[in-house]
Short mmCIF file of C-alpha atoms in Angstrom, two decimals:
data_model
loop_
_atom_site.label_atom_id
_atom_site.label_comp_id
_atom_site.label_asym_id
_atom_site.label_seq_id
_atom_site.Cartn_x
_atom_site.Cartn_y
_atom_site.Cartn_z
CA UNK A 1 -30.61 -60.22 -19.33
CA UNK A 2 -29.37 -60.90 -22.88
CA UNK A 3 -26.19 -58.91 -22.25
CA UNK A 4 -25.58 -60.86 -19.03
CA UNK A 5 -26.00 -64.17 -20.87
CA UNK A 6 -23.65 -62.91 -23.58
CA UNK A 7 -20.94 -62.08 -21.01
CA UNK A 8 -21.36 -65.40 -19.18
CA UNK A 9 -21.07 -67.33 -22.42
CA UNK A 10 -17.99 -65.38 -23.48
CA UNK A 11 -16.34 -66.20 -20.16
CA UNK A 12 -17.35 -69.85 -20.24
CA UNK A 13 -15.95 -70.61 -23.68
CA UNK A 14 -16.60 -70.25 -27.40
CA UNK A 15 -19.81 -68.44 -28.22
CA UNK A 16 -20.74 -71.09 -30.74
CA UNK A 17 -21.32 -73.61 -27.93
CA UNK A 18 -24.94 -74.69 -28.14
CA UNK A 19 -25.49 -73.26 -31.61
CA UNK A 20 -26.30 -75.77 -34.31
CA UNK A 21 -25.85 -74.73 -37.96
CA UNK A 22 -28.86 -75.22 -40.20
CA UNK A 23 -28.72 -78.02 -42.74
CA UNK A 24 -29.60 -76.97 -46.27
CA UNK A 25 -29.46 -80.52 -47.65
CA UNK A 26 -32.91 -80.44 -49.22
CA UNK A 27 -34.56 -82.41 -46.42
CA UNK A 28 -37.22 -79.70 -46.16
CA UNK A 29 -38.31 -80.54 -49.72
CA UNK A 30 -40.28 -83.38 -48.16
CA UNK A 31 -42.86 -80.73 -47.28
CA UNK A 32 -43.63 -80.23 -50.99
CA UNK A 33 -45.55 -82.35 -53.47
CA UNK A 34 -43.92 -84.29 -56.30
CA UNK A 35 -45.62 -82.13 -58.94
CA UNK A 36 -44.24 -78.94 -57.36
CA UNK A 37 -40.73 -80.36 -57.24
CA UNK A 38 -40.87 -81.55 -60.85
CA UNK A 39 -42.05 -78.16 -62.10
CA UNK A 40 -39.39 -76.37 -60.03
CA UNK A 41 -36.60 -78.54 -61.46
CA UNK A 42 -37.70 -78.05 -65.07
CA UNK A 43 -38.26 -74.28 -64.74
CA UNK A 44 -34.99 -73.61 -62.93
CA UNK A 45 -33.08 -75.51 -65.60
CA UNK A 46 -34.78 -73.46 -68.30
CA UNK A 47 -34.03 -70.19 -66.50
CA UNK A 48 -30.35 -71.11 -66.16
CA UNK A 49 -30.09 -71.28 -69.98
CA UNK A 50 -28.61 -67.86 -71.02
CA UNK A 51 -30.23 -67.58 -74.50
CA UNK A 52 -33.70 -67.99 -73.01
CA UNK A 53 -33.09 -65.14 -70.54
CA UNK A 54 -31.44 -62.87 -73.10
CA UNK A 55 -34.14 -63.25 -75.74
CA UNK A 56 -37.07 -63.94 -73.41
CA UNK A 57 -39.24 -61.00 -74.46
CA UNK A 58 -38.72 -61.70 -78.15
CA UNK A 59 -39.44 -65.42 -77.71
CA UNK A 60 -42.63 -64.63 -75.79
CA UNK A 61 -43.93 -62.40 -78.60
CA UNK A 62 -42.91 -64.97 -81.23
CA UNK A 63 -44.60 -67.87 -79.44
CA UNK A 64 -47.83 -65.91 -79.06
CA UNK A 65 -47.95 -64.64 -82.63
CA UNK A 66 -46.52 -67.45 -84.72
CA UNK A 67 -45.66 -70.65 -82.91
CA UNK A 68 -48.23 -71.52 -80.26
CA UNK A 69 -50.91 -68.86 -80.37
CA UNK A 70 -51.89 -66.69 -77.40
CA UNK A 71 -54.16 -69.28 -75.74
CA UNK A 72 -51.76 -72.21 -75.95
CA UNK A 73 -48.77 -70.01 -75.12
CA UNK A 74 -50.58 -68.66 -72.07
CA UNK A 75 -51.44 -72.15 -70.89
CA UNK A 76 -47.80 -73.24 -71.22
CA UNK A 77 -46.54 -70.21 -69.29
CA UNK A 78 -49.11 -70.68 -66.52
CA UNK A 79 -48.05 -74.31 -66.11
CA UNK A 80 -44.36 -73.44 -66.02
CA UNK A 81 -42.73 -70.05 -65.35
CA UNK A 82 -45.86 -68.21 -64.19
CA UNK A 83 -46.90 -71.05 -61.90
CA UNK A 84 -43.42 -71.27 -60.42
CA UNK A 85 -42.73 -67.61 -59.67
CA UNK A 86 -46.13 -65.86 -59.49
CA UNK A 87 -48.77 -65.98 -56.76
CA UNK A 88 -51.67 -65.65 -59.19
CA UNK A 89 -53.83 -63.11 -60.99
CA UNK A 90 -56.85 -62.65 -58.73
CA UNK A 91 -56.99 -61.75 -55.04
CA UNK A 92 -58.30 -65.23 -54.24
CA UNK A 93 -55.38 -66.89 -56.06
CA UNK A 94 -52.96 -64.71 -54.09
CA UNK A 95 -54.68 -65.68 -50.83
CA UNK A 96 -54.38 -69.34 -51.79
CA UNK A 97 -50.65 -68.93 -52.40
CA UNK A 98 -50.25 -67.15 -49.05
CA UNK A 99 -52.15 -69.90 -47.22
CA UNK A 100 -49.81 -72.47 -48.75
CA UNK A 101 -46.78 -70.43 -47.68
CA UNK A 102 -48.09 -70.23 -44.14
CA UNK A 103 -48.44 -74.00 -43.93
CA UNK A 104 -44.68 -74.05 -44.65
CA UNK A 105 -43.97 -71.40 -41.96
CA UNK A 106 -43.24 -68.74 -44.59
CA UNK A 107 -44.68 -65.22 -44.98
CA UNK A 108 -45.69 -63.17 -48.04
CA UNK A 109 -43.90 -60.14 -49.44
CA UNK A 110 -46.21 -58.80 -52.15
CA UNK A 111 -44.51 -57.33 -55.23
CA UNK A 112 -46.30 -55.03 -57.69
CA UNK A 113 -45.01 -55.94 -61.19
CA UNK A 114 -44.28 -52.54 -62.70
CA UNK A 115 -41.56 -52.00 -65.29
CA UNK A 116 -40.42 -48.59 -66.53
CA UNK A 117 -39.15 -48.36 -70.11
CA UNK A 118 -37.40 -45.02 -70.83
CA UNK A 119 -37.63 -45.68 -74.57
CA UNK A 120 -41.41 -46.17 -74.48
CA UNK A 121 -43.44 -42.96 -74.24
CA UNK A 122 -46.42 -44.83 -72.83
CA UNK A 123 -44.32 -46.13 -69.94
CA UNK A 124 -42.82 -42.86 -68.76
CA UNK A 125 -45.87 -40.60 -68.88
CA UNK A 126 -47.82 -39.16 -65.96
CA UNK A 127 -50.78 -41.36 -66.96
CA UNK A 128 -48.63 -44.48 -66.54
CA UNK A 129 -47.29 -43.35 -63.16
CA UNK A 130 -50.84 -42.58 -61.97
CA UNK A 131 -51.91 -46.06 -63.04
CA UNK A 132 -49.06 -47.52 -60.98
CA UNK A 133 -50.25 -45.47 -58.02
CA UNK A 134 -53.66 -47.14 -58.25
CA UNK A 135 -52.01 -50.58 -58.43
CA UNK A 136 -49.94 -49.82 -55.32
CA UNK A 137 -52.95 -48.64 -53.34
CA UNK A 138 -54.75 -51.86 -54.26
CA UNK A 139 -51.66 -53.75 -53.08
CA UNK A 140 -51.93 -51.96 -49.73
CA UNK A 141 -55.50 -53.20 -49.38
CA UNK A 142 -54.59 -56.74 -50.42
CA UNK A 143 -51.58 -56.81 -48.09
CA UNK A 144 -53.78 -55.76 -45.18
CA UNK A 145 -56.45 -58.35 -46.02
CA UNK A 146 -53.87 -61.16 -46.00
CA UNK A 147 -53.54 -60.83 -42.22
CA UNK A 148 -56.25 -62.88 -40.57
CA UNK A 149 -56.63 -61.30 -38.05
CA UNK A 150 -54.36 -58.23 -38.43
CA UNK A 151 -51.40 -58.40 -36.06
CA UNK A 152 -48.16 -56.54 -35.48
CA UNK A 153 -46.61 -59.86 -34.48
CA UNK A 154 -46.85 -60.99 -38.12
CA UNK A 155 -46.35 -57.93 -40.27
CA UNK A 156 -47.59 -58.16 -43.84
CA UNK A 157 -44.98 -56.61 -46.12
CA UNK A 158 -45.01 -55.40 -49.69
CA UNK A 159 -42.28 -54.09 -51.98
CA UNK A 160 -42.80 -51.10 -54.23
CA UNK A 161 -40.46 -49.52 -56.79
CA UNK A 162 -39.90 -45.78 -56.50
CA UNK A 163 -39.34 -45.70 -60.28
CA UNK A 164 -42.94 -46.86 -60.73
CA UNK A 165 -44.03 -43.49 -59.33
CA UNK A 166 -41.28 -41.22 -60.60
CA UNK A 167 -38.88 -41.21 -63.53
CA UNK A 168 -35.57 -43.02 -63.11
CA UNK A 169 -33.97 -40.18 -65.07
CA UNK A 170 -35.23 -37.66 -62.53
CA UNK A 171 -33.84 -39.80 -59.70
CA UNK A 172 -30.43 -39.85 -61.38
CA UNK A 173 -30.57 -36.11 -61.98
CA UNK A 174 -31.35 -35.37 -58.34
CA UNK A 175 -28.70 -37.82 -57.14
CA UNK A 176 -26.04 -36.18 -59.30
CA UNK A 177 -26.89 -32.73 -57.92
CA UNK A 178 -26.92 -33.90 -54.29
CA UNK A 179 -23.41 -35.35 -54.64
CA UNK A 180 -21.92 -32.10 -55.92
CA UNK A 181 -19.86 -29.96 -53.51
CA UNK A 182 -21.91 -27.16 -52.02
CA UNK A 183 -25.21 -28.65 -53.13
CA UNK A 184 -28.20 -26.47 -52.42
CA UNK A 185 -30.13 -27.05 -49.20
CA UNK A 186 -33.30 -27.22 -51.27
CA UNK A 187 -32.22 -30.73 -52.31
CA UNK A 188 -31.54 -31.95 -48.78
CA UNK A 189 -33.14 -35.31 -47.88
CA UNK A 190 -34.94 -33.58 -45.01
CA UNK A 191 -36.65 -31.08 -47.33
CA UNK A 192 -37.63 -33.76 -49.85
CA UNK A 193 -39.03 -35.93 -47.05
CA UNK A 194 -40.94 -32.98 -45.61
CA UNK A 195 -42.45 -32.19 -49.02
CA UNK A 196 -43.45 -35.83 -49.51
CA UNK A 197 -44.93 -36.03 -46.02
CA UNK A 198 -46.97 -32.86 -46.32
CA UNK A 199 -47.72 -32.93 -50.02
CA UNK A 200 -46.66 -29.29 -50.28
CA UNK A 201 -45.35 -27.74 -53.48
CA UNK A 202 -41.59 -27.94 -53.99
CA UNK A 203 -39.60 -26.04 -56.63
CA UNK A 204 -35.94 -26.93 -57.21
CA UNK A 205 -33.83 -24.36 -59.02
CA UNK A 206 -31.54 -26.89 -60.74
CA UNK A 207 -34.51 -28.48 -62.54
CA UNK A 208 -36.44 -27.07 -65.46
CA UNK A 209 -40.18 -26.41 -65.34
CA UNK A 210 -41.17 -29.79 -66.77
CA UNK A 211 -38.90 -31.65 -64.31
CA UNK A 212 -40.26 -29.62 -61.38
CA UNK A 213 -43.82 -30.48 -62.37
CA UNK A 214 -42.93 -34.16 -62.56
CA UNK A 215 -41.12 -33.97 -59.21
CA UNK A 216 -44.17 -32.41 -57.56
CA UNK A 217 -46.48 -35.07 -59.04
CA UNK A 218 -44.07 -37.81 -57.93
CA UNK A 219 -43.89 -36.51 -54.35
CA UNK A 220 -47.69 -36.34 -54.30
CA UNK A 221 -47.91 -39.98 -55.38
CA UNK A 222 -45.41 -41.07 -52.73
CA UNK A 223 -47.41 -39.09 -50.18
CA UNK A 224 -50.61 -40.91 -51.20
CA UNK A 225 -48.99 -44.34 -50.82
CA UNK A 226 -47.54 -43.49 -47.40
CA UNK A 227 -50.77 -41.88 -46.19
CA UNK A 228 -53.03 -44.71 -47.38
CA UNK A 229 -50.69 -47.32 -45.95
CA UNK A 230 -50.84 -45.63 -42.55
CA UNK A 231 -54.61 -45.10 -42.58
CA UNK A 232 -55.59 -48.55 -43.85
CA UNK A 233 -53.47 -50.34 -41.26
CA UNK A 234 -55.77 -48.89 -38.58
CA UNK A 235 -54.89 -49.61 -34.97
CA UNK A 236 -51.69 -51.45 -35.88
CA UNK A 237 -50.32 -48.34 -37.58
CA UNK A 238 -51.27 -46.20 -34.59
CA UNK A 239 -49.44 -48.56 -32.26
CA UNK A 240 -46.37 -48.52 -34.51
CA UNK A 241 -46.54 -44.73 -34.70
CA UNK A 242 -46.62 -44.40 -30.91
CA UNK A 243 -43.59 -46.65 -30.70
CA UNK A 244 -41.67 -44.31 -33.00
CA UNK A 245 -40.13 -44.73 -36.43
CA UNK A 246 -37.75 -47.61 -37.07
CA UNK A 247 -34.74 -47.81 -39.39
CA UNK A 248 -34.92 -50.73 -41.82
CA UNK A 249 -32.43 -52.20 -44.31
CA UNK A 250 -32.88 -54.85 -46.97
CA UNK A 251 -29.39 -56.27 -47.51
CA UNK A 252 -29.30 -57.94 -50.93
CA UNK A 253 -26.59 -60.26 -52.17
CA UNK A 254 -25.98 -61.24 -55.78
CA UNK A 255 -28.37 -58.89 -57.59
CA UNK A 256 -27.32 -56.74 -60.56
CA UNK A 257 -23.79 -58.17 -60.75
CA UNK A 258 -23.89 -58.24 -64.56
CA UNK A 259 -24.78 -54.55 -64.67
CA UNK A 260 -21.94 -53.78 -62.28
CA UNK A 261 -19.50 -55.70 -64.46
CA UNK A 262 -20.63 -53.76 -67.53
CA UNK A 263 -20.20 -50.44 -65.71
CA UNK A 264 -16.74 -51.51 -64.52
CA UNK A 265 -15.66 -52.32 -68.07
CA UNK A 266 -17.16 -49.08 -69.39
CA UNK A 267 -15.10 -47.02 -66.94
CA UNK A 268 -11.90 -48.98 -67.52
CA UNK A 269 -11.83 -50.70 -64.14
CA UNK A 270 -9.98 -53.94 -63.51
CA UNK A 271 -11.00 -57.07 -65.32
CA UNK A 272 -14.30 -58.01 -63.65
CA UNK A 273 -13.52 -61.71 -63.95
CA UNK A 274 -10.58 -61.38 -61.57
CA UNK A 275 -11.01 -62.52 -57.94
CA UNK A 276 -10.33 -59.05 -56.49
CA UNK A 277 -13.45 -57.73 -58.25
CA UNK A 278 -15.52 -60.74 -57.20
CA UNK A 279 -15.32 -59.81 -53.54
CA UNK A 280 -19.06 -60.18 -53.11
CA UNK A 281 -18.84 -62.64 -50.24
CA UNK A 282 -16.41 -60.54 -48.19
CA UNK A 283 -18.23 -57.23 -48.72
CA UNK A 284 -21.61 -58.78 -47.98
CA UNK A 285 -20.22 -60.34 -44.81
CA UNK A 286 -18.92 -56.97 -43.61
CA UNK A 287 -22.25 -55.28 -44.30
CA UNK A 288 -24.10 -58.12 -42.60
CA UNK A 289 -21.91 -57.89 -39.52
CA UNK A 290 -22.38 -54.12 -39.37
CA UNK A 291 -26.17 -54.34 -39.56
CA UNK A 292 -26.53 -57.23 -37.11
CA UNK A 293 -24.51 -55.38 -34.48
CA UNK A 294 -26.73 -52.33 -35.02
CA UNK A 295 -29.85 -54.46 -34.58
CA UNK A 296 -28.46 -55.98 -31.37
CA UNK A 297 -27.61 -52.53 -30.03
CA UNK A 298 -30.78 -50.65 -30.96
CA UNK A 299 -33.39 -53.39 -30.60
CA UNK A 300 -36.84 -52.69 -32.11
CA UNK A 301 -35.68 -49.37 -33.60
CA UNK A 302 -33.53 -51.17 -36.20
CA UNK A 303 -34.77 -53.88 -38.59
CA UNK A 304 -32.89 -56.00 -41.11
CA UNK A 305 -33.95 -58.28 -43.97
CA UNK A 306 -31.19 -60.65 -45.06
CA UNK A 307 -32.12 -61.05 -48.74
CA UNK A 308 -29.77 -63.74 -49.96
CA UNK A 309 -29.90 -67.05 -51.81
CA UNK A 310 -26.38 -67.86 -50.62
CA UNK A 311 -26.21 -70.61 -48.01
CA UNK A 312 -23.03 -69.35 -46.33
CA UNK A 313 -24.41 -65.85 -45.91
CA UNK A 314 -27.56 -67.23 -44.30
CA UNK A 315 -25.51 -69.48 -41.98
CA UNK A 316 -23.36 -66.51 -40.98
CA UNK A 317 -26.47 -64.47 -40.20
CA UNK A 318 -28.08 -67.17 -38.06
CA UNK A 319 -24.84 -67.80 -36.17
CA UNK A 320 -24.30 -64.10 -35.41
CA UNK A 321 -27.91 -63.74 -34.35
CA UNK A 322 -27.31 -66.43 -31.71
CA UNK A 323 -24.04 -64.87 -30.61
CA UNK A 324 -25.57 -61.39 -30.31
CA UNK A 325 -28.70 -62.61 -28.55
CA UNK A 326 -31.09 -61.52 -31.33
CA UNK A 327 -34.40 -63.43 -31.07
CA UNK A 328 -35.37 -65.62 -34.01
CA UNK A 329 -38.78 -64.01 -34.37
CA UNK A 330 -37.66 -60.45 -33.73
CA UNK A 331 -36.16 -57.65 -35.82
CA UNK A 332 -34.16 -59.78 -38.28
CA UNK A 333 -35.89 -61.64 -41.09
CA UNK A 334 -34.82 -63.46 -44.24
CA UNK A 335 -36.04 -63.00 -47.81
CA UNK A 336 -35.97 -65.13 -50.94
CA UNK A 337 -37.88 -65.17 -54.21
CA UNK A 338 -41.00 -67.28 -54.63
CA UNK A 339 -40.08 -70.44 -56.49
CA UNK A 340 -36.36 -70.19 -55.80
CA UNK A 341 -34.03 -71.16 -52.94
CA UNK A 342 -36.80 -73.17 -51.29
CA UNK A 343 -34.32 -75.53 -49.63
CA UNK A 344 -33.01 -72.52 -47.66
CA UNK A 345 -36.39 -70.87 -47.05
CA UNK A 346 -38.05 -74.05 -45.81
CA UNK A 347 -35.15 -74.94 -43.51
CA UNK A 348 -35.20 -71.44 -41.99
CA UNK A 349 -38.97 -71.48 -41.56
CA UNK A 350 -38.99 -74.89 -39.89
CA UNK A 351 -36.24 -73.72 -37.50
CA UNK A 352 -38.40 -70.79 -36.35
CA UNK A 353 -36.82 -67.89 -38.25
CA UNK A 354 -38.97 -65.23 -39.91
CA UNK A 355 -38.84 -65.82 -43.68
CA UNK A 356 -40.54 -63.81 -46.42
CA UNK A 357 -41.01 -64.94 -50.01
CA UNK A 358 -41.26 -62.18 -52.62
CA UNK A 359 -44.46 -62.93 -54.55
CA UNK A 360 -45.35 -60.95 -57.68
CA UNK A 361 -48.94 -61.19 -58.82
CA UNK A 362 -51.03 -60.08 -61.78
CA UNK A 363 -51.92 -61.07 -65.34
CA UNK A 364 -49.56 -62.82 -67.74
CA UNK A 365 -49.19 -59.61 -69.76
CA UNK A 366 -48.09 -57.71 -66.63
CA UNK A 367 -45.92 -60.28 -64.92
CA UNK A 368 -43.99 -62.13 -67.65
CA UNK A 369 -42.11 -59.01 -68.89
CA UNK A 370 -41.42 -58.16 -65.23
CA UNK A 371 -40.00 -61.65 -64.60
CA UNK A 372 -37.85 -61.54 -67.74
CA UNK A 373 -36.41 -58.13 -66.76
CA UNK A 374 -35.62 -59.42 -63.26
CA UNK A 375 -33.98 -62.52 -64.75
CA UNK A 376 -31.84 -60.38 -67.07
CA UNK A 377 -30.73 -58.21 -64.16
CA UNK A 378 -29.95 -61.21 -61.94
CA UNK A 379 -28.33 -63.67 -64.31
CA UNK A 380 -25.68 -64.59 -61.77
CA UNK A 381 -28.37 -65.65 -59.28
CA UNK A 382 -30.17 -67.81 -61.84
CA UNK A 383 -26.97 -69.43 -63.03
CA UNK A 384 -26.05 -70.20 -59.41
CA UNK A 385 -29.00 -72.48 -58.71
CA UNK A 386 -27.11 -75.62 -59.70
CA UNK A 387 -27.06 -76.90 -56.13
CA UNK A 388 -30.81 -76.37 -55.77
CA UNK A 389 -31.36 -78.34 -58.97
CA UNK A 390 -29.22 -81.18 -57.61
CA UNK A 391 -31.20 -81.26 -54.36
CA UNK A 392 -34.50 -81.26 -56.27
CA UNK A 393 -33.26 -84.15 -58.42
CA UNK A 394 -32.16 -86.11 -55.37
CA UNK A 395 -35.52 -85.69 -53.67
CA UNK A 396 -37.40 -86.75 -56.82
CA UNK A 397 -35.19 -89.82 -57.25
CA UNK A 398 -35.70 -90.66 -53.57
CA UNK A 399 -39.45 -90.72 -54.15
CA UNK A 400 -39.24 -92.67 -57.37
CA UNK A 401 -36.58 -95.09 -56.14
CA UNK A 402 -36.74 -95.41 -52.33
CA UNK A 403 -33.27 -95.58 -50.80
CA UNK A 404 -31.63 -93.81 -53.76
CA UNK A 405 -29.86 -90.63 -52.63
CA UNK A 406 -27.69 -89.96 -55.68
CA UNK A 407 -28.59 -89.01 -59.21
CA UNK A 408 -27.87 -91.99 -61.47
CA UNK A 409 -25.60 -91.38 -64.45
#
């Protein structure tokens, strides 16, 4: 039926007839309280200040030890950065955050705040990886409990880092071997997946004994996460299993651009400030078009998360969804960070699209270093929130001075 409608529309005229672009003018901010908007404006302005991001970890340690003291420093962080970007520390606080998101037609994407440090022996040992395994299994339980009642129609998602269960150095080593001509079949993705699925012992000849032991322990941890996730989902997992496996892609725009620039300069590539290097919009659009056509062709066997804070990318995705006949509440969803890009998230949610907000949770000691690392890796995203700040300011001035739509100079 959808294909028939598509053909009829193409014969009748432009496919955009009847499609209305979403308005990201900040009107959806009316769903939020004045206190929330004020905190968001102040925190986003702080995070857009480069010295604060660059020296965040050092400033945190300094404020705790010398300037404010741990108690006062913690209170300040909870009222500002932690309160803006983190769901909470306890399970009940996380549930409260999720309930608030649901009132705004948004869904949770739990994030376990783990951060590997190759230069720290305590954060690249088997004990540390095993501790992360326990945290992930608890996240599985919490993610399941957030569904009241459990339902496949509203999947509860969580995001886990592979490098929280296995060394990033080992991942790089394996990737370099796989790319070599005539790579051994023992490193094929199929064999690695089979070993992870079964938990069986795997020895790779290109690795030394210590690396092989770590690889085996890592595969065992991945097996535990996959197995527990399947078992604890109960009947929903069985129904999904009967339906068959699905291919899923999280298409991210804007992340890690600073790292890519540094790598480009290191290898003598073109000046990264030139427009031909900054082809992010064009490349993302091509990838988005490719994935949306795959989703339209393969239906429930192909899923896509459009993870972008860019308004034009989101508009392109919603327009192509309409043109391709992809349902709003189907196999395509959108993702943004908690506390950021709310003018886009809220507009999408109110229009009926499936929107997930990435919500880290945990103690200050766990989450603040995680947030600072993410901010350092995504400087370009943080520095691009100027429009969101303007919209927040306009909404606050509208409330303080009714009828005022512009920021006074």
